[in-house]
Short mmCIF file of C-alpha atoms in Angstrom, two decimals:
data_model
loop_
_atom_site.label_atom_id
_atom_site.label_comp_id
_atom_site.label_asym_id
_atom_site.label_seq_id
_atom_site.Cartn_x
_atom_site.Cartn_y
_atom_site.Cartn_z
CA MET A 1 146.56 33.10 81.83
CA ILE A 2 143.51 30.97 81.01
CA SER A 3 139.83 31.11 81.96
CA VAL A 4 138.26 29.00 84.69
CA GLN A 5 136.27 27.02 82.13
CA ASP A 6 139.39 26.34 80.04
CA ALA A 7 141.15 25.10 83.19
CA PHE A 8 138.27 22.71 83.83
CA SER A 9 138.41 21.37 80.26
CA ILE A 10 142.17 20.87 80.33
CA LEU A 11 142.00 18.94 83.60
CA LYS A 12 139.14 16.74 82.42
CA ASN A 13 141.02 15.82 79.25
CA ASN A 14 144.21 14.87 81.09
CA LEU A 15 143.05 12.71 83.96
CA PRO A 16 144.25 9.09 84.06
CA GLU A 17 141.74 6.24 84.17
CA SER A 18 140.44 5.18 87.55
CA LYS A 19 142.13 2.09 89.01
CA GLU A 20 140.19 -0.98 90.10
CA VAL A 21 140.93 -2.93 93.28
CA GLU A 22 139.24 -5.64 95.35
CA TYR A 23 138.60 -4.72 98.98
CA SER A 24 136.95 -6.31 101.97
CA LEU A 25 133.57 -4.79 102.79
CA VAL A 26 135.00 -2.69 105.62
CA GLN A 27 137.83 -1.39 103.41
CA ALA A 28 135.31 -0.59 100.66
CA ARG A 29 133.44 1.99 102.76
CA LYS A 30 132.92 5.25 100.83
CA HIS A 31 134.39 3.70 97.67
CA VAL A 32 132.62 3.42 94.32
CA LEU A 33 131.61 0.02 92.95
CA SER A 34 133.37 -0.88 89.70
CA GLN A 35 131.03 -3.81 88.97
CA ASN A 36 127.35 -4.69 89.06
CA LEU A 37 126.53 -6.96 91.99
CA TYR A 38 123.98 -9.77 91.78
CA SER A 39 122.49 -11.59 94.75
CA PRO A 40 123.87 -15.10 95.34
CA ILE A 41 120.84 -16.01 97.50
CA ASN A 42 117.20 -15.27 98.12
CA MET A 43 116.66 -12.76 100.92
CA PRO A 44 115.20 -13.87 103.19
CA PRO A 45 116.35 -17.39 102.28
CA PHE A 46 113.42 -18.98 104.17
CA ARG A 47 109.94 -17.99 105.33
CA GLN A 48 110.75 -15.70 108.24
CA SER A 49 108.74 -14.52 111.23
CA ALA A 50 108.33 -10.76 111.41
CA MET A 51 107.13 -10.86 115.03
CA ASP A 52 107.47 -12.62 118.36
CA GLY A 53 104.34 -14.76 118.61
CA PHE A 54 102.94 -18.10 117.50
CA ALA A 55 103.07 -19.79 114.10
CA LEU A 56 99.69 -21.37 113.34
CA CYS A 57 98.37 -24.17 111.22
CA LEU A 58 94.97 -22.58 110.72
CA HIS A 59 91.62 -24.22 111.46
CA ASP A 60 88.06 -23.06 112.26
CA SER A 61 88.47 -22.67 116.04
CA LEU A 62 90.20 -19.83 117.93
CA GLU A 63 91.94 -22.39 120.17
CA TYR A 64 95.29 -23.98 119.26
CA GLU A 65 97.50 -26.60 120.86
CA ILE A 66 101.09 -25.38 121.52
CA ILE A 67 103.56 -28.14 120.61
CA GLY A 68 106.94 -26.39 120.95
CA GLU A 69 108.99 -23.32 120.00
CA ILE A 70 111.33 -22.09 117.31
CA LYS A 71 114.06 -19.56 118.09
CA ALA A 72 115.93 -17.41 115.58
CA GLY A 73 118.72 -19.59 114.22
CA ASP A 74 117.06 -22.94 114.95
CA THR A 75 117.54 -25.35 112.07
CA HIS A 76 115.13 -28.13 113.01
CA GLN A 77 111.94 -28.55 110.99
CA VAL A 78 108.54 -28.58 112.72
CA ASN A 79 105.48 -30.11 111.07
CA LEU A 80 102.21 -28.63 112.37
CA LEU A 81 98.89 -30.35 112.06
CA SER A 82 95.62 -28.46 111.75
CA GLY A 83 94.91 -26.61 114.99
CA GLN A 84 98.48 -26.75 116.24
CA ALA A 85 100.79 -23.83 117.03
CA VAL A 86 104.44 -23.31 117.82
CA LYS A 87 105.91 -20.39 119.73
CA ILE A 88 108.20 -18.42 117.44
CA PHE A 89 110.57 -15.45 117.67
CA THR A 90 111.36 -12.62 115.29
CA GLY A 91 113.70 -13.76 112.50
CA ALA A 92 113.06 -17.47 113.05
CA ALA A 93 112.14 -19.84 110.23
CA VAL A 94 108.38 -20.33 109.87
CA PRO A 95 107.36 -23.95 109.25
CA ASP A 96 105.99 -24.71 105.78
CA SER A 97 102.90 -26.06 107.51
CA ALA A 98 102.11 -22.66 109.12
CA GLN A 99 99.94 -20.10 107.34
CA ALA A 100 100.18 -17.16 109.78
CA VAL A 101 102.08 -15.79 112.78
CA ILE A 102 99.95 -14.17 115.45
CA GLN A 103 101.56 -11.51 117.65
CA ILE A 104 102.16 -12.52 121.25
CA GLU A 105 100.23 -9.45 122.46
CA LYS A 106 97.05 -10.66 120.74
CA VAL A 107 96.73 -14.07 122.42
CA SER A 108 96.31 -15.60 125.85
CA VAL A 109 98.05 -18.79 126.96
CA LYS A 110 96.82 -21.38 129.47
CA GLY A 111 99.24 -24.26 129.83
CA LYS A 112 99.60 -25.72 126.34
CA MET A 113 96.50 -24.08 124.95
CA LEU A 114 96.48 -20.86 122.95
CA GLN A 115 93.39 -18.63 122.73
CA LEU A 116 93.08 -16.12 119.85
CA GLN A 117 90.88 -13.04 119.79
CA GLU A 118 90.15 -13.35 116.07
CA HIS A 119 91.08 -15.42 113.03
CA PRO A 120 94.30 -14.12 111.44
CA LYS A 121 94.70 -13.42 107.74
CA LEU A 122 96.69 -15.81 105.59
CA GLY A 123 100.38 -14.86 105.54
CA LEU A 124 100.09 -12.55 108.54
CA ASN A 125 103.57 -11.54 109.87
CA ILE A 126 105.38 -13.98 107.56
CA ARG A 127 108.16 -12.61 105.38
CA PRO A 128 108.11 -14.71 102.20
CA ILE A 129 111.23 -16.19 100.64
CA GLY A 130 112.88 -13.54 98.44
CA GLU A 131 110.71 -10.69 99.74
CA GLN A 132 113.72 -8.31 99.62
CA ASN A 133 115.38 -9.84 96.59
CA THR A 134 115.65 -13.15 94.80
CA LYS A 135 118.78 -15.03 93.76
CA GLY A 136 120.30 -13.43 90.65
CA ASP A 137 118.71 -10.01 91.16
CA LEU A 138 120.83 -6.93 90.49
CA VAL A 139 121.25 -5.57 94.01
CA LEU A 140 123.79 -2.74 93.55
CA GLU A 141 124.82 -1.06 90.32
CA LYS A 142 128.30 -0.16 89.17
CA GLY A 143 128.96 3.43 90.24
CA SER A 144 127.19 3.12 93.59
CA VAL A 145 128.95 4.70 96.57
CA LEU A 146 129.19 2.18 99.40
CA ASN A 147 127.87 3.50 102.71
CA ALA A 148 127.17 1.75 106.00
CA ALA A 149 123.72 0.57 104.87
CA SER A 150 124.92 -0.87 101.55
CA ILE A 151 127.83 -2.62 103.26
CA GLY A 152 125.43 -4.16 105.78
CA PHE A 153 123.11 -5.14 102.92
CA LEU A 154 125.94 -6.88 101.05
CA ALA A 155 127.16 -8.65 104.19
CA GLY A 156 123.61 -9.96 104.72
CA LEU A 157 123.76 -11.47 101.22
CA GLY A 158 127.03 -13.24 102.01
CA PHE A 159 129.51 -10.94 100.27
CA THR A 160 132.94 -10.60 101.91
CA SER A 161 134.70 -8.44 99.31
CA VAL A 162 133.84 -6.30 96.28
CA LYS A 163 135.63 -4.63 93.39
CA VAL A 164 135.77 -0.86 93.68
CA TYR A 165 137.63 2.07 92.16
CA GLN A 166 140.76 2.79 94.16
CA LYS A 167 140.92 6.21 95.74
CA PRO A 168 144.05 8.20 94.95
CA THR A 169 146.73 8.62 97.58
CA ILE A 170 147.57 12.27 98.16
CA GLY A 171 150.84 13.92 99.08
CA ILE A 172 150.86 17.45 100.53
CA LEU A 173 154.08 19.45 100.24
CA ILE A 174 154.36 22.47 102.53
CA THR A 175 156.87 25.12 101.45
CA GLY A 176 158.08 28.21 103.26
CA ASN A 177 160.96 28.92 105.67
CA GLU A 178 158.70 31.38 107.48
CA LEU A 179 156.44 28.57 108.71
CA VAL A 180 156.59 27.00 112.18
CA LYS A 181 154.37 24.37 113.76
CA PRO A 182 151.55 25.48 116.05
CA GLY A 183 152.50 24.95 119.68
CA THR A 184 156.03 26.30 119.29
CA ASP A 185 157.21 29.82 120.17
CA LEU A 186 156.47 32.30 117.42
CA GLU A 187 159.61 34.25 116.60
CA TYR A 188 159.55 37.63 114.90
CA GLY A 189 159.07 37.15 111.15
CA LYS A 190 157.57 33.65 111.49
CA VAL A 191 153.95 32.48 111.08
CA TYR A 192 152.21 29.31 112.12
CA GLU A 193 151.75 26.75 109.36
CA SER A 194 148.05 26.03 108.72
CA ASN A 195 147.67 24.96 105.09
CA GLY A 196 148.90 21.40 105.68
CA ILE A 197 146.45 20.51 108.42
CA MET A 198 143.72 22.47 106.61
CA LEU A 199 144.14 20.47 103.39
CA GLU A 200 144.48 17.18 105.25
CA SER A 201 141.27 17.91 107.16
CA ALA A 202 139.42 18.86 103.97
CA LEU A 203 140.57 15.62 102.34
CA LYS A 204 139.46 13.50 105.28
CA ASP A 205 136.12 15.33 105.39
CA ALA A 206 135.67 13.99 101.85
CA PHE A 207 136.79 10.46 102.91
CA PHE A 208 140.24 10.59 101.32
CA ASP A 209 142.15 8.98 104.15
CA THR A 210 145.56 8.17 102.64
CA VAL A 211 147.35 11.50 102.99
CA ASN A 212 151.12 12.05 103.37
CA LEU A 213 152.70 15.35 104.45
CA TYR A 214 156.16 16.58 103.39
CA GLU A 215 157.98 19.64 104.73
CA VAL A 216 160.00 21.48 102.09
CA LYS A 217 162.78 23.99 102.65
CA ASP A 218 163.05 27.07 100.43
CA ASP A 219 165.91 25.47 98.57
CA PHE A 220 165.96 24.14 94.98
CA ASN A 221 167.58 20.77 95.71
CA ASN A 222 165.37 20.06 98.71
CA THR A 223 162.26 21.08 96.76
CA LYS A 224 163.20 18.78 93.88
CA ALA A 225 164.00 15.87 96.22
CA LYS A 226 160.75 16.19 98.12
CA LEU A 227 158.74 16.41 94.91
CA LEU A 228 160.40 13.25 93.57
CA GLN A 229 159.70 11.43 96.83
CA ALA A 230 156.07 12.53 96.88
CA LEU A 231 155.56 11.55 93.24
CA SER A 232 156.94 8.08 93.93
CA GLU A 233 154.63 7.58 96.93
CA ASN A 234 151.35 9.20 95.82
CA ASP A 235 148.91 9.56 92.93
CA VAL A 236 148.09 13.25 93.38
CA ILE A 237 150.45 15.91 94.71
CA LEU A 238 149.34 19.16 96.33
CA VAL A 239 152.04 21.79 96.80
CA SER A 240 151.19 24.65 99.12
CA GLY A 241 153.04 27.86 98.18
CA GLY A 242 156.30 28.44 96.35
CA ILE A 243 154.77 28.53 92.86
CA SER A 244 155.18 32.28 92.28
CA VAL A 245 158.25 33.94 90.80
CA GLY A 246 159.98 35.22 93.93
CA ASP A 247 163.69 34.68 94.55
CA TYR A 248 162.90 31.87 97.01
CA ASP A 249 160.04 30.21 95.13
CA PHE A 250 161.59 27.04 93.71
CA VAL A 251 158.55 24.89 92.96
CA ALA A 252 158.22 25.90 89.28
CA GLN A 253 161.93 25.28 88.63
CA ALA A 254 161.83 21.91 90.37
CA LEU A 255 158.73 20.79 88.50
CA GLN A 256 160.37 21.72 85.21
CA LYS A 257 163.58 19.92 86.14
CA ILE A 258 161.81 16.63 86.90
CA GLU A 259 159.82 17.00 83.64
CA VAL A 260 156.34 17.50 85.04
CA GLU A 261 154.24 18.58 82.06
CA THR A 262 152.49 21.92 82.59
CA LEU A 263 148.77 21.68 81.93
CA PHE A 264 148.18 25.30 82.89
CA TYR A 265 149.69 28.00 85.08
CA LYS A 266 147.69 31.04 86.24
CA VAL A 267 143.91 31.20 85.99
CA ASN A 268 141.87 34.35 85.48
CA GLN A 269 140.21 34.16 88.91
CA LYS A 270 140.24 35.75 92.33
CA PRO A 271 141.47 34.39 94.68
CA GLY A 272 143.88 31.75 93.38
CA LYS A 273 145.32 33.29 90.24
CA PRO A 274 148.78 31.60 90.55
CA LEU A 275 147.34 28.06 90.34
CA PHE A 276 149.43 25.40 88.59
CA ALA A 277 148.31 22.03 87.29
CA GLY A 278 150.60 19.46 85.72
CA LYS A 279 151.10 15.76 85.18
CA LEU A 280 153.90 13.22 85.10
CA LYS A 281 152.74 9.99 83.45
CA ASP A 282 149.63 9.05 85.49
CA LYS A 283 150.39 11.42 88.39
CA ILE A 284 148.62 14.78 88.79
CA VAL A 285 150.29 17.76 90.44
CA PHE A 286 148.58 20.89 91.77
CA ALA A 287 150.66 23.80 93.04
CA LEU A 288 148.26 25.84 95.15
CA PRO A 289 148.63 29.44 96.28
CA GLY A 290 150.21 29.90 99.69
CA ASN A 291 147.56 32.30 100.98
CA PRO A 292 145.23 30.09 103.04
CA ALA A 293 141.87 31.23 101.66
CA ALA A 294 143.15 31.10 98.08
CA CYS A 295 144.60 27.65 98.76
CA LEU A 296 141.30 26.31 100.09
CA THR A 297 139.29 27.91 97.29
CA CYS A 298 141.42 26.16 94.68
CA PHE A 299 141.07 22.92 96.61
CA TYR A 300 137.27 22.99 96.49
CA VAL A 301 137.01 24.20 92.89
CA TYR A 302 139.75 22.10 91.24
CA VAL A 303 141.33 19.50 93.51
CA LEU A 304 138.28 17.91 95.11
CA PRO A 305 136.44 17.36 91.78
CA THR A 306 139.63 15.83 90.37
CA LEU A 307 139.91 13.38 93.27
CA THR A 308 136.21 12.58 93.00
CA ILE A 309 136.50 11.72 89.29
CA LEU A 310 139.63 9.62 89.89
CA SER A 311 137.65 7.72 92.53
CA GLY A 312 135.14 6.56 89.92
CA ILE A 313 132.34 9.06 90.42
CA ALA A 314 130.90 10.62 87.27
CA ALA A 315 131.36 14.19 88.48
CA ASN A 316 131.94 17.45 86.65
CA TYR A 317 134.13 20.42 87.55
CA ASN A 318 131.30 22.86 87.13
CA GLU A 319 128.67 21.31 89.41
CA THR A 320 126.98 24.38 90.82
CA THR A 321 123.48 25.13 92.04
CA GLN A 322 121.63 28.43 92.00
CA LYS A 323 120.52 30.41 95.05
CA MET A 324 119.03 33.88 95.55
CA LEU A 325 121.10 36.68 97.04
CA THR A 326 119.84 38.13 100.30
CA HIS A 327 121.33 41.56 99.49
CA ASN A 328 122.61 43.85 96.75
CA PHE A 329 126.21 43.35 95.66
CA SER A 330 128.51 45.42 93.42
CA VAL A 331 130.98 43.64 91.12
CA ASN A 332 134.03 45.45 89.78
CA ASN A 333 136.67 42.89 88.86
CA SER A 334 138.68 41.89 85.82
CA ARG A 335 138.71 38.25 87.01
CA CYS A 336 136.13 35.61 87.86
CA GLN A 337 135.43 35.78 91.60
CA PHE A 338 134.91 32.98 94.12
CA LEU A 339 133.38 34.58 97.20
CA LYS A 340 132.93 32.90 100.56
CA ALA A 341 129.25 32.67 101.40
CA SER A 342 126.65 31.44 103.85
CA ILE A 343 123.89 29.31 102.31
CA GLU A 344 120.55 28.90 104.06
CA GLY A 345 117.80 27.06 102.18
CA ASP A 346 117.31 28.74 98.82
CA THR A 347 119.21 31.92 99.74
CA VAL A 348 122.84 32.91 99.99
CA THR A 349 124.70 35.76 101.69
CA ILE A 350 128.15 36.88 100.53
CA LEU A 351 130.31 37.28 103.62
CA THR A 352 132.83 39.98 104.54
CA HIS A 353 136.63 39.55 104.84
CA GLN A 354 137.20 38.08 101.36
CA ASN A 355 140.97 38.64 101.46
CA SER A 356 142.90 35.60 100.20
CA SER A 357 145.02 35.48 103.35
CA MET A 358 142.03 35.33 105.74
CA LEU A 359 140.42 32.12 106.94
CA ASN A 360 138.12 33.59 109.60
CA THR A 361 135.26 34.04 107.11
CA PHE A 362 135.99 30.69 105.44
CA SER A 363 135.56 28.98 108.82
CA VAL A 364 131.86 29.96 108.92
CA ALA A 365 131.15 29.68 105.17
CA ASN A 366 129.48 26.66 103.59
CA GLY A 367 129.83 27.58 99.93
CA LEU A 368 131.36 29.83 97.30
CA VAL A 369 129.44 32.30 95.14
CA VAL A 370 130.81 32.41 91.58
CA LEU A 371 130.63 35.77 89.80
CA SER A 372 131.94 36.43 86.29
CA GLU A 373 134.36 39.26 85.65
CA GLY A 374 133.09 42.73 84.80
CA THR A 375 131.51 45.79 86.35
CA TYR A 376 127.84 45.34 87.21
CA GLU A 377 125.31 45.31 90.01
CA MET A 378 123.73 42.21 91.54
CA GLU A 379 120.37 43.00 93.09
CA LYS A 380 118.74 41.27 96.04
CA ASP A 381 116.91 38.07 94.97
CA SER A 382 119.16 37.71 91.91
CA LYS A 383 120.15 34.10 91.23
CA VAL A 384 123.84 33.27 91.54
CA ASP A 385 125.86 30.09 90.99
CA ILE A 386 127.06 28.30 94.13
CA TYR A 387 129.75 25.74 94.89
CA HIS A 388 128.81 23.77 97.98
CA PHE A 389 131.52 22.47 100.29
#
């Protein structure tokens, strides 16, 4: 059995390199850029009106002659003489001969004559060429996570596709003859299966959308076959249950048979002691405890950071923050503890019902308090390390 920190180190030293792929902008959402991006154009590419109003060729009088209009998207050029104006709309190209755009609310119009209330300042309401960025500027750095705003920004610069780090595909294997699907009759001795949909939901919450589920019978040959299938179809495998040493736990035997290298098995922690991590070439395998709360704890502490790193984000396994306890808490444990908690601002409350089989507390928690092994007292306002979900 190894320590939590040793488990982190072993994982970090055995992860394959992130894969690069070119995606359309829509496909690239929530992916990490694998290249620096430079602007192919000035933005805006022309002098642009920031308001609905009138573009003016300035002179000494407050009266101007209106000679036409320019809508957004118009491509014709207008040449204004001194004292002339053209009606213009937001986003339209401002003529080179105009020095200001006056808002429509600040003028009065009589026929083709425009009356101003005051002389406008030079450059008023005109967005200059390259105000946002100029051609050749670095606009997004390698390592940036693409969100809706950055995708819109890139589309506005004319990009149609970008190179990003490919997110891993994930296979979830659900073991256990005692499991039945929710919605069916619950026979004596059976329980509803929840780990599969729980893990899939947690993955999709983190924007890992390519998830495949496999049902496994408590049988060696079926377990081996399903593992081989999942390994051929996915980059990371999550096995729920079956990793212990019971008569009907076949996962460990099957992993050994198909030559998955053991990185570690059993971690000095509570919950989630029987955690397994292994690899086969560039594939990573996690065998998670079957108890739901233990399964989800191991997901947040080990699996999610692994997937994040494989997706190109420079993350660490031990990214915690510190919060102050709202209460006293007694620790008496020979293992490192991950305790479901409620975080509010700079404070944290350790919740009740910490049993590894119980999800009711997990459903209202938004973090895990990490406490080292030993026998000691934690006083109110003590600082503790927190994993955020």
